[in-house]
Amino acid sequence: MPLPTRRRPHVSSRLATFAGLLGFCVYLVACATVAPPVVEVADQPPPPPAVAFAAAEPDTVVVVELDWPAPPSGEPSPAEWEDTYQEALASLARGETDLARDLMFSLQDLAAGPEPAEADTLYLEHRRSIRRRLALLSGLLAEQTAFSGRTSAPDSVLASEYLTARGLGMPDSLVPASGSYLSSLQADLLKVHHERVDRWLDYFTGRGRRHFQRWLDRQAEVGPLVQQILAEENLPEELIYLAMIESGLSTRARSSVGAVGPWQFMAPTGRSHGLAVNWWVDERRDLERSTRAACRYLRALHDEFGDWALVLAAYNSGEGRVRRQLRDNGHDNYWDYRLPRQTVDYVPKFIAAASIGADPAAYGFTVAERPALAVEHLAVNDATDLSLIATCAEVPEEQVYELNPALLRRATPPGDSGYLVNLPSGTADRARAALARIPATKRLTWRKHEVKRGETLGHIAGQWGTSVRAIQEANSLGKRTLIRPGDQLLIPMPRELQDLARKRAEDAGRYIPPQGHERVTYRVQSGDTLGAIARRLGVSVAHLKQVNGIANPRRLKIGQTLEAYRPPRKS
């Protein structure tokens, strides 16, 4: 089902909801149109800054003297703030909305920036007051623009006006629901103008340009599949940029804290949303499965918080933290929350990435023309090696490995009926037919075995129909390595696939001795050379280098043990 959306109430209902804000702002405008009593000023020292109000009579100006706090060096003065604010109110009262809007933006610039360290308390409180009044002024401007007799529908105008108001710190709960045709994510985030967003735009188009271009290249390949899933799940397609800032859309991404995959799920969160995470499989790495899990999680967050800025903040730092901020602040304006530095940057980073992604050429990026990822699914019963599946599909092994990063052992999990393996589009039928002709006993290359008390390698090898040496080599165990209860062993099986296991080990650079060869060792002594040792053991220098992984024959270490394998001696 689609995400629940806020009902768009009747105009009178919206105005009733916003009555508190309007009442306050109308009072402020009234100050500009109703003349208070004239104040006569006796002889005094030079007057402090003053505010002029337009009275009911055109030629009458009432001057109310106020003692403004002194600004720090180089900072705008409160008198300048008040002059601009009163002029904006007067312009709004005269119906000059364009002028009022320009003045509002000028006032926003005057009150922007960090709080000066040398400012006194009164100055800081005055600036905060101006910022609060800016939000109220923006609401009044939005309402007056929407209902000023324009021929367009007030709802659509109101929606457009309030998108601008969000950049001025307007709490979401004060924004009336309006008949906007924008998606909720666009309304909540993508129309926000904020200095933090600008900083990320500068980074992505500057020092981070190379990384972002790589993300765009990857998006050209996997983006259609991700956005198709988002559409099927009735979620905004722009959420693909969440995976982009999380991982660069990489299925093999892993963070320092253990978050994995394109959506960077921690293991408990992944499992709670339907992903298998175990010794055989980590579905956080699977593009399609993890995207559907992310959709379930994001929908649950949106059902709770109802605002995409809060949803993204909860996705990054946890829903518990956002709940506390809602409780402590009493409003849902993300931009005023006190959150960890990473989360403070997270939402602006998403907005910047989505803005560039919507029109990369406008920011100087190029979009690579790459074929979109197209896969088919092959249902496989029990443990089956991916290399065997690749052979059946008549495609390179590496291509199948790349499409199935979730299969950690390069095999489907044992005991799983109908596990879906990703194959290149157009190859699944061929692989299905070929695989059906292969007996199940010849598909099982690997099994996992947990050592139980009293078991030996010989007992385990006999149980699985393999050899002790095969188990030792598959698990990098020495001849004298002890196994203990609870150890996890990878078991190559059955016997029919030993040649395949041997070939894979050899391809990986490990030497696998022929059946029946004798293992001999030699401890390096002072003055030994690799040639002399090879003659002593009756093998070639190349054999010694391959078996012992020696790259530089001159770097033998005294006391180092070398091993070699010789054919059985003839009797």
Coordinates of C-alpha atoms in Angstrom, one line a residue:
M1 CA 0.0 0.0 0.0
P2 CA 1.2 3.5 -0.6
L3 CA 2.4 5.6 2.3
P4 CA -0.4 7.4 4.2
T5 CA -0.6 11.0 3.1
R6 CA -2.0 13.9 5.0
R7 CA -5.6 14.7 4.1
R8 CA -6.0 18.1 2.5
P9 CA -8.7 19.9 4.6
H10 CA -11.1 22.5 3.4
V11 CA -9.7 26.0 3.2
S12 CA -11.6 27.1 6.3
S13 CA -10.1 24.1 8.2
R14 CA -6.6 25.1 7.2
L15 CA -7.1 28.7 8.2
A16 CA -8.5 27.6 11.5
T17 CA -5.5 25.4 12.1
F18 CA -3.2 28.3 11.4
A19 CA -5.2 30.8 13.4
G20 CA -2.6 31.2 16.1
L21 CA 0.1 32.2 13.7
L22 CA -2.2 34.5 11.7
G23 CA -3.5 36.2 14.8
F24 CA -0.1 37.1 16.0
C25 CA 1.1 38.3 12.6
V26 CA -2.1 40.4 12.1
Y27 CA -1.4 42.0 15.4
L28 CA 2.1 42.9 14.2
V29 CA 0.7 44.3 11.0
A30 CA -1.9 46.3 13.0
C31 CA 1.0 48.0 14.7
A32 CA 1.9 49.5 11.4
T33 CA -1.6 50.8 10.6
V34 CA -3.0 52.0 14.0
A35 CA -1.6 55.1 15.5
P36 CA -0.7 55.0 19.1
P37 CA -0.7 58.2 21.2
V38 CA 1.9 60.7 20.3
V39 CA 4.9 60.7 22.6
E40 CA 6.4 64.0 23.4
V41 CA 10.1 63.8 24.3
A42 CA 11.6 66.3 26.7
D43 CA 15.1 67.7 26.4
Q44 CA 17.5 64.8 26.7
P45 CA 20.9 63.7 25.6
P46 CA 21.2 62.5 21.9
P47 CA 18.4 60.1 21.3
P48 CA 19.0 56.3 20.9
P49 CA 18.0 54.4 17.8
A50 CA 14.3 54.7 17.1
V51 CA 11.6 52.8 15.2
A52 CA 9.2 54.7 12.9
F53 CA 5.6 53.5 12.5
A54 CA 3.3 54.7 9.8
A55 CA 0.2 56.1 11.5
A56 CA -3.4 56.2 10.2
E57 CA -2.9 59.7 8.9
P58 CA -0.5 59.7 5.9
D59 CA 1.6 62.6 7.0
T60 CA 1.9 61.6 10.7
V61 CA 4.8 59.5 11.9
V62 CA 5.0 58.2 15.5
V63 CA 8.4 57.7 16.8
V64 CA 8.9 55.3 19.6
E65 CA 12.4 55.4 21.1
L66 CA 14.0 52.1 22.1
D67 CA 17.5 51.5 23.5
W68 CA 18.9 48.9 21.2
P69 CA 21.8 46.8 22.4
A70 CA 25.2 47.6 20.8
P71 CA 26.3 45.1 18.2
P72 CA 29.7 43.5 18.2
S73 CA 32.3 44.8 15.8
G74 CA 31.4 44.1 12.2
E75 CA 27.9 42.7 13.0
P76 CA 24.6 44.2 11.9
S77 CA 22.8 46.3 14.5
P78 CA 19.4 45.5 16.0
A79 CA 18.2 48.9 14.8
E80 CA 18.9 47.7 11.2
W81 CA 17.0 44.5 11.8
E82 CA 14.0 46.3 13.2
D83 CA 13.9 48.9 10.4
T84 CA 13.9 46.1 7.8
Y85 CA 11.3 44.1 9.7
Q86 CA 8.9 47.0 10.1
E87 CA 9.3 47.9 6.4
A88 CA 8.5 44.3 5.5
L89 CA 5.3 44.5 7.6
A90 CA 4.3 47.8 6.2
S91 CA 4.8 46.5 2.6
L92 CA 2.8 43.4 3.4
A93 CA 0.0 45.6 4.8
R94 CA -0.1 47.6 1.6
G95 CA -0.3 44.3 -0.4
E96 CA 3.2 44.7 -1.9
T97 CA 4.0 41.0 -1.4
D98 CA 7.0 41.0 -3.8
L99 CA 8.7 43.8 -1.9
A100 CA 7.8 42.2 1.4
R101 CA 9.5 39.0 0.2
D102 CA 12.7 40.8 -0.8
L103 CA 12.8 42.5 2.5
M104 CA 12.3 39.2 4.3
F105 CA 15.2 37.6 2.5
S106 CA 17.4 40.7 3.3
L107 CA 16.5 40.3 6.9
Q108 CA 17.3 36.6 6.7
D109 CA 20.8 37.5 5.5
L110 CA 21.2 40.1 8.3
A111 CA 20.3 37.5 10.9
A112 CA 22.3 34.6 9.4
G113 CA 25.6 33.1 10.5
P114 CA 26.9 31.8 13.8
E115 CA 26.4 33.7 17.1
P116 CA 29.3 36.1 17.7
A117 CA 31.3 34.9 20.8
E118 CA 31.7 38.5 22.0
A119 CA 28.0 39.4 21.8
D120 CA 26.2 40.1 25.0
T121 CA 23.1 38.3 26.1
L122 CA 20.6 41.0 25.1
Y123 CA 22.0 41.2 21.5
L124 CA 21.8 37.4 21.1
E125 CA 18.2 37.3 22.4
H126 CA 17.2 40.1 20.0
R127 CA 18.7 38.2 17.1
R128 CA 16.8 35.0 18.1
S129 CA 13.6 37.1 18.3
I130 CA 14.2 38.3 14.8
R131 CA 14.7 34.7 13.6
R132 CA 11.4 33.7 15.2
R133 CA 9.6 36.6 13.7
L134 CA 11.0 35.7 10.3
A135 CA 9.3 32.3 10.4
L136 CA 6.0 34.1 11.4
L137 CA 6.4 36.7 8.6
S138 CA 7.1 33.9 6.1
G139 CA 3.8 32.2 7.1
L140 CA 1.8 35.4 6.8
L141 CA 3.4 36.1 3.4
A142 CA 2.5 32.6 2.2
E143 CA -1.1 32.9 3.3
Q144 CA -1.6 36.4 1.9
T145 CA 0.0 35.4 -1.4
A146 CA -2.2 32.3 -1.7
F147 CA -5.4 34.2 -1.0
S148 CA -4.8 37.5 -2.7
G149 CA -7.4 37.0 -5.5
R150 CA -5.1 35.2 -8.0
T151 CA -6.9 33.0 -10.5
S152 CA -4.8 30.0 -9.7
A153 CA -6.0 27.5 -7.1
P154 CA -5.0 28.7 -3.6
D155 CA -3.9 25.3 -2.6
S156 CA -1.1 25.0 -5.2
V157 CA 0.1 28.5 -4.5
L158 CA 0.1 27.9 -0.7
A159 CA 2.1 24.7 -1.2
S160 CA 4.7 26.6 -3.3
E161 CA 4.9 29.4 -0.7
Y162 CA 5.4 27.1 2.2
L163 CA 8.2 25.3 0.4
T164 CA 10.1 28.5 0.7
A165 CA 9.0 29.0 4.3
R166 CA 10.6 25.7 5.3
G167 CA 14.1 27.2 4.7
L168 CA 13.3 29.8 7.4
G169 CA 12.8 27.3 10.2
M170 CA 9.0 27.0 10.0
P171 CA 8.1 23.9 12.1
D172 CA 6.4 21.3 10.0
S173 CA 3.4 21.0 12.4
L174 CA 2.6 24.7 11.7
V175 CA 2.5 24.2 8.0
P176 CA -1.0 23.6 6.8
A177 CA -1.7 20.6 4.6
S178 CA -2.1 21.9 1.1
G179 CA -3.0 20.4 -2.3
S180 CA 0.5 20.1 -3.7
Y181 CA 1.3 17.8 -6.5
L182 CA 4.8 17.3 -5.3
S183 CA 5.8 14.0 -3.6
S184 CA 6.0 14.2 0.1
L185 CA 9.8 13.7 -0.1
Q186 CA 10.2 16.7 -2.4
A187 CA 8.0 18.8 -0.2
D188 CA 9.8 17.8 3.0
L189 CA 13.4 17.9 1.7
L190 CA 14.2 18.6 -1.9
K191 CA 13.0 22.2 -2.0
V192 CA 14.8 23.1 1.2
H193 CA 17.5 25.8 0.8
H194 CA 20.1 25.7 3.6
E195 CA 23.7 26.5 4.0
R196 CA 24.5 22.9 5.0
V197 CA 23.1 21.7 1.7
D198 CA 25.2 24.3 -0.1
R199 CA 28.4 23.1 1.6
W200 CA 27.7 19.5 0.4
L201 CA 26.9 20.8 -3.1
D202 CA 30.3 22.6 -3.1
Y203 CA 32.0 19.4 -1.9
F204 CA 30.5 17.1 -4.5
T205 CA 31.2 19.5 -7.3
G206 CA 34.7 20.3 -6.0
R207 CA 37.0 18.0 -4.0
G208 CA 34.5 15.1 -4.1
R209 CA 33.7 15.4 -7.8
R210 CA 35.6 12.2 -8.8
H211 CA 33.8 10.1 -6.2
F212 CA 30.4 11.5 -7.1
Q213 CA 31.1 10.8 -10.8
R214 CA 31.9 7.2 -9.9
W215 CA 28.6 7.0 -8.0
L216 CA 26.7 8.3 -11.0
D217 CA 28.4 5.8 -13.3
R218 CA 27.3 3.0 -11.0
Q219 CA 23.8 4.5 -10.8
A220 CA 23.5 4.2 -14.5
E221 CA 23.9 0.5 -14.2
V222 CA 22.0 -0.4 -11.0
G223 CA 19.7 2.6 -10.7
P224 CA 16.9 1.3 -12.9
L225 CA 16.5 -1.9 -10.8
V226 CA 16.6 0.1 -7.5
Q227 CA 14.1 2.7 -8.7
Q228 CA 11.8 0.0 -10.1
I229 CA 11.7 -1.6 -6.6
L230 CA 11.1 1.7 -4.9
A231 CA 8.2 2.3 -7.3
E232 CA 6.7 -1.1 -6.7
E233 CA 6.9 -0.4 -2.9
N234 CA 5.2 3.0 -3.4
L235 CA 8.2 4.9 -2.1
P236 CA 9.8 8.0 -3.7
E237 CA 12.3 7.0 -6.3
E238 CA 14.6 9.7 -5.0
L239 CA 15.5 7.5 -2.1
I240 CA 18.1 5.8 -4.3
Y241 CA 20.3 8.7 -3.3
L242 CA 20.1 7.4 0.3
A243 CA 21.9 4.3 -0.8
M244 CA 24.3 6.5 -2.8
I245 CA 25.4 8.5 0.2
E246 CA 25.5 5.4 2.3
S247 CA 27.7 3.2 0.1
G248 CA 28.1 4.6 -3.3
L249 CA 25.6 1.9 -4.4
S250 CA 28.2 -0.7 -3.8
T251 CA 27.1 -4.2 -2.7
R252 CA 30.5 -4.9 -1.1
A253 CA 30.6 -1.8 1.0
R254 CA 31.4 -2.4 4.7
S255 CA 31.7 0.3 7.3
S256 CA 34.1 0.3 10.3
V257 CA 31.2 -0.5 12.6
G258 CA 30.1 -3.5 10.6
A259 CA 27.3 -2.0 8.5
V260 CA 27.2 -3.9 5.2
G261 CA 25.8 -3.6 1.6
P262 CA 24.3 -0.8 -0.5
W263 CA 21.9 0.3 2.3
Q264 CA 24.5 -0.3 5.1
F265 CA 22.4 -2.5 7.4
M266 CA 23.8 -3.6 10.7
A267 CA 23.2 -7.4 11.1
P268 CA 20.4 -7.1 13.7
T269 CA 18.5 -4.5 11.7
G270 CA 18.9 -6.6 8.5
R271 CA 17.6 -9.7 10.2
S272 CA 14.6 -7.8 11.7
H273 CA 13.6 -6.7 8.2
G274 CA 13.8 -10.2 6.6
L275 CA 17.5 -10.5 5.5
A276 CA 19.4 -13.7 6.1
V277 CA 22.8 -13.1 7.7
N278 CA 24.8 -16.2 8.6
W279 CA 27.9 -18.2 7.7
W280 CA 26.7 -19.0 4.2
V281 CA 24.7 -16.0 3.2
D282 CA 24.7 -12.2 3.9
E283 CA 21.7 -10.8 2.1
R284 CA 22.6 -7.3 3.1
R285 CA 25.0 -7.5 0.1
D286 CA 22.2 -8.5 -2.3
L287 CA 21.0 -5.5 -4.2
E288 CA 17.4 -6.5 -4.7
R289 CA 16.8 -8.2 -1.3
S290 CA 18.5 -5.4 0.6
T291 CA 16.5 -2.7 -1.3
R292 CA 13.2 -4.4 -0.5
A293 CA 14.3 -4.6 3.2
A294 CA 15.2 -0.9 3.1
C295 CA 11.8 -0.2 1.7
R296 CA 10.1 -2.0 4.7
Y297 CA 12.3 -0.1 7.2
L298 CA 11.8 3.3 5.6
R299 CA 8.0 2.8 5.4
A300 CA 7.9 1.9 9.1
L301 CA 9.9 5.0 9.9
H302 CA 7.6 7.2 7.8
D303 CA 4.5 5.7 9.4
E304 CA 5.9 6.8 12.8
F305 CA 7.5 10.2 12.1
G306 CA 5.5 11.4 9.0
D307 CA 8.4 13.6 7.8
W308 CA 11.2 12.5 5.5
A309 CA 13.8 14.7 7.3
L310 CA 13.1 12.8 10.5
V311 CA 12.9 9.5 8.7
L312 CA 16.4 10.0 7.3
A313 CA 17.7 11.1 10.7
A314 CA 16.2 8.0 12.3
Y315 CA 17.7 5.8 9.6
N316 CA 21.1 7.2 10.3
S317 CA 21.2 7.6 14.1
G318 CA 18.3 5.4 15.3
E319 CA 14.6 6.0 15.8
G320 CA 15.1 6.2 19.6
R321 CA 17.2 9.3 19.3
V322 CA 14.7 11.0 17.0
R323 CA 11.9 10.1 19.4
R324 CA 13.8 11.8 22.3
Q325 CA 14.3 15.0 20.1
L326 CA 10.6 15.1 19.4
R327 CA 9.8 14.8 23.0
D328 CA 12.4 17.3 24.3
N329 CA 11.8 19.9 21.6
G330 CA 8.1 19.7 21.2
H331 CA 8.2 20.3 17.5
D332 CA 9.2 18.3 14.3
N333 CA 11.6 20.8 12.7
Y334 CA 14.7 18.6 12.0
W335 CA 16.8 21.7 11.3
D336 CA 16.6 22.8 15.0
Y337 CA 17.4 19.4 16.5
R338 CA 20.5 18.6 18.5
L339 CA 21.9 15.5 16.8
P340 CA 25.3 13.9 16.3
R341 CA 27.5 15.6 13.8
Q342 CA 27.2 12.7 11.3
T343 CA 23.4 13.0 11.4
V344 CA 23.4 16.8 11.2
D345 CA 25.3 16.4 7.9
Y346 CA 23.3 13.4 6.8
V347 CA 20.1 15.0 5.6
P348 CA 21.9 18.0 3.8
K349 CA 24.2 15.4 2.2
F350 CA 21.2 13.5 0.9
I351 CA 19.5 16.7 -0.4
A352 CA 22.7 17.7 -2.2
A353 CA 23.2 14.3 -3.8
A354 CA 19.5 14.2 -4.9
S355 CA 19.8 17.7 -6.4
I356 CA 22.8 16.8 -8.5
G357 CA 21.3 13.4 -9.5
A358 CA 18.1 15.1 -10.8
D359 CA 20.2 17.1 -13.3
P360 CA 23.9 16.0 -13.4
A361 CA 24.7 18.1 -16.5
A362 CA 23.7 21.3 -14.7
Y363 CA 26.5 20.6 -12.2
G364 CA 29.1 19.6 -14.9
F365 CA 28.8 15.8 -14.5
T366 CA 28.4 13.3 -17.3
V367 CA 26.1 10.3 -17.3
A368 CA 27.7 7.2 -18.7
E369 CA 25.8 5.2 -21.2
R370 CA 26.0 1.8 -19.6
P371 CA 23.6 -1.2 -20.0
A372 CA 21.2 -1.4 -17.1
L373 CA 21.6 -4.4 -14.8
A374 CA 19.3 -7.1 -16.0
V375 CA 19.1 -10.3 -14.1
E376 CA 16.9 -13.5 -14.0
H377 CA 16.4 -15.8 -11.0
L378 CA 17.2 -19.5 -10.9
A379 CA 15.7 -21.5 -8.0
V380 CA 18.3 -23.9 -6.7
N381 CA 17.7 -26.6 -4.1
D382 CA 20.3 -27.4 -1.4
A383 CA 24.0 -26.5 -1.7
T384 CA 25.2 -26.0 -5.2
D385 CA 28.4 -24.4 -6.3
L386 CA 28.2 -21.2 -8.3
S387 CA 30.9 -22.4 -10.6
L388 CA 28.7 -25.3 -11.6
I389 CA 25.7 -23.0 -12.1
A390 CA 27.9 -20.7 -14.3
T391 CA 28.9 -23.8 -16.4
C392 CA 25.2 -24.7 -16.8
A393 CA 24.3 -21.1 -17.8
E394 CA 27.3 -21.0 -20.1
V395 CA 28.6 -17.7 -18.7
P396 CA 31.9 -16.8 -17.0
E397 CA 32.2 -17.8 -13.3
E398 CA 33.2 -14.3 -12.3
Q399 CA 30.1 -12.9 -13.8
V400 CA 27.9 -15.2 -11.6
Y401 CA 30.1 -14.4 -8.5
E402 CA 29.6 -10.6 -9.2
L403 CA 25.8 -11.0 -9.4
N404 CA 25.6 -13.0 -6.2
P405 CA 27.8 -11.1 -3.6
A406 CA 25.5 -12.4 -0.8
L407 CA 26.7 -16.0 -1.2
L408 CA 29.7 -15.8 0.9
R409 CA 30.9 -19.4 0.2
R410 CA 30.2 -19.1 -3.6
A411 CA 27.6 -21.8 -3.1
T412 CA 23.9 -21.8 -2.3
P413 CA 23.1 -22.6 1.4
P414 CA 22.5 -26.3 2.2
G415 CA 19.0 -27.3 3.2
D416 CA 17.5 -24.2 1.5
S417 CA 14.7 -25.2 -0.9
G418 CA 14.4 -22.9 -3.9
Y419 CA 17.2 -20.3 -3.1
L420 CA 17.1 -17.7 -5.9
V421 CA 20.4 -17.3 -7.7
N422 CA 20.9 -14.2 -9.9
L423 CA 21.9 -14.9 -13.5
P424 CA 22.4 -12.7 -16.5
S425 CA 19.2 -12.0 -18.3
G426 CA 18.4 -14.7 -20.9
T427 CA 20.4 -17.5 -19.3
A428 CA 18.2 -18.9 -16.5
D429 CA 16.2 -21.4 -18.7
R430 CA 19.4 -22.8 -20.1
A431 CA 21.0 -23.2 -16.7
R432 CA 17.8 -24.8 -15.3
A433 CA 17.7 -27.4 -18.0
A434 CA 21.4 -28.2 -17.7
L435 CA 21.3 -28.3 -13.9
A436 CA 18.4 -30.7 -13.9
R437 CA 20.6 -33.3 -15.7
I438 CA 23.2 -33.3 -12.9
P439 CA 22.6 -35.6 -9.9
A440 CA 22.3 -33.8 -6.6
T441 CA 25.3 -35.6 -5.2
K442 CA 27.5 -34.0 -7.8
R443 CA 26.3 -30.5 -7.1
L444 CA 27.4 -30.3 -3.5
T445 CA 30.9 -29.0 -3.4
W446 CA 31.1 -27.7 0.2
R447 CA 29.4 -28.4 3.5
K448 CA 29.8 -26.8 6.9
H449 CA 30.5 -29.0 9.9
E450 CA 30.7 -28.0 13.5
V451 CA 33.1 -30.1 15.5
K452 CA 31.5 -32.0 18.3
R453 CA 33.2 -33.4 21.5
G454 CA 35.3 -36.5 20.7
E455 CA 35.4 -36.0 17.0
T456 CA 38.6 -36.3 15.0
L457 CA 39.4 -35.3 11.4
G458 CA 39.4 -38.9 10.4
H459 CA 36.0 -39.5 11.8
I460 CA 34.6 -36.3 10.1
A461 CA 36.2 -37.2 6.8
G462 CA 34.6 -40.7 6.9
Q463 CA 31.3 -39.1 7.9
W464 CA 31.3 -36.8 4.8
G465 CA 33.0 -39.2 2.4
T466 CA 36.1 -37.1 1.8
S467 CA 39.7 -37.2 3.0
V468 CA 41.6 -35.8 6.0
R469 CA 44.0 -34.0 3.7
A470 CA 41.2 -32.4 1.8
I471 CA 39.7 -31.0 5.0
Q472 CA 43.1 -29.8 6.2
E473 CA 43.8 -28.0 3.0
A474 CA 40.3 -26.5 2.7
N475 CA 40.6 -25.1 6.2
S476 CA 44.3 -24.2 6.1
L477 CA 45.1 -26.7 8.9
G478 CA 48.5 -28.1 9.5
K479 CA 49.2 -31.8 10.0
R480 CA 49.5 -31.2 13.8
T481 CA 46.7 -28.6 14.1
L482 CA 44.2 -29.6 16.8
I483 CA 40.5 -29.2 16.3
R484 CA 38.2 -28.3 19.2
P485 CA 34.5 -28.6 19.9
G486 CA 32.7 -25.7 18.3
D487 CA 35.2 -25.2 15.5
Q488 CA 33.6 -24.6 12.1
L489 CA 35.0 -26.7 9.2
L490 CA 34.5 -26.3 5.5
I491 CA 34.0 -29.8 4.0
P492 CA 34.8 -30.4 0.4
M493 CA 32.4 -33.1 -0.9
P494 CA 31.6 -35.5 -2.5
R495 CA 34.5 -37.5 -4.0
E496 CA 33.3 -36.9 -7.5
L497 CA 34.1 -33.2 -7.1
Q498 CA 37.5 -33.5 -5.6
D499 CA 39.1 -32.6 -8.9
L500 CA 37.0 -29.5 -9.1
A501 CA 38.0 -28.5 -5.6
R502 CA 41.7 -29.2 -6.5
K503 CA 41.5 -27.0 -9.6
R504 CA 39.9 -24.1 -7.6
A505 CA 42.6 -24.3 -4.9
E506 CA 45.3 -24.3 -7.6
D507 CA 43.7 -21.4 -9.4
A508 CA 43.8 -19.5 -6.0
G509 CA 47.6 -20.1 -5.9
R510 CA 47.7 -23.0 -3.4
Y511 CA 49.7 -26.1 -4.3
I512 CA 47.7 -29.3 -4.1
P513 CA 49.9 -32.4 -4.2
P514 CA 49.0 -35.3 -6.4
Q515 CA 47.4 -38.3 -4.8
G516 CA 50.0 -40.5 -2.9
H517 CA 52.9 -38.0 -3.0
E518 CA 55.1 -38.0 0.0
R519 CA 55.5 -34.8 2.1
V520 CA 59.1 -33.9 3.2
T521 CA 60.4 -31.0 5.1
Y522 CA 63.8 -29.2 5.6
R523 CA 64.8 -26.5 8.2
V524 CA 66.9 -23.7 6.6
Q525 CA 70.4 -23.4 7.9
S526 CA 73.1 -20.7 7.6
G527 CA 74.6 -20.8 4.0
D528 CA 71.7 -22.7 2.4
T529 CA 70.5 -21.8 -1.0
L530 CA 67.2 -22.7 -2.6
G531 CA 69.0 -24.7 -5.3
A532 CA 71.0 -26.7 -2.7
I533 CA 67.8 -27.4 -0.7
A534 CA 65.9 -28.5 -3.8
R535 CA 68.7 -31.0 -4.7
R536 CA 68.8 -32.3 -1.2
L537 CA 65.0 -33.0 -1.2
G538 CA 65.0 -34.3 -4.7
V539 CA 62.6 -31.7 -6.2
S540 CA 63.0 -28.7 -8.5
V541 CA 63.5 -25.1 -7.4
A542 CA 60.2 -24.1 -9.1
H543 CA 58.4 -26.8 -7.0
L544 CA 59.9 -25.4 -3.7
K545 CA 58.9 -21.8 -4.7
Q546 CA 55.3 -22.8 -5.6
V547 CA 54.7 -25.0 -2.5
N548 CA 56.1 -22.5 0.0
G549 CA 55.0 -19.3 -1.7
I550 CA 58.6 -18.0 -2.2
A551 CA 58.8 -14.9 -4.4
N552 CA 62.4 -14.0 -3.7
P553 CA 64.8 -17.0 -3.3
R554 CA 67.4 -14.8 -1.7
R555 CA 65.2 -14.0 1.3
L556 CA 65.4 -17.4 3.0
K557 CA 65.3 -17.2 6.8
I558 CA 67.5 -19.3 9.1
G559 CA 65.2 -21.7 10.9
Q560 CA 62.5 -21.5 8.3
T561 CA 60.8 -24.8 7.5
L562 CA 60.3 -25.6 3.8
E563 CA 58.1 -28.4 2.6
A564 CA 58.0 -30.4 -0.6
Y565 CA 56.1 -33.3 -2.1
R566 CA 57.8 -36.2 -3.9
P567 CA 56.2 -39.1 -5.8
P568 CA 56.1 -42.4 -4.0
R569 CA 59.3 -44.4 -4.2
K570 CA 59.3 -47.5 -6.4
S571 CA 59.8 -50.7 -4.5

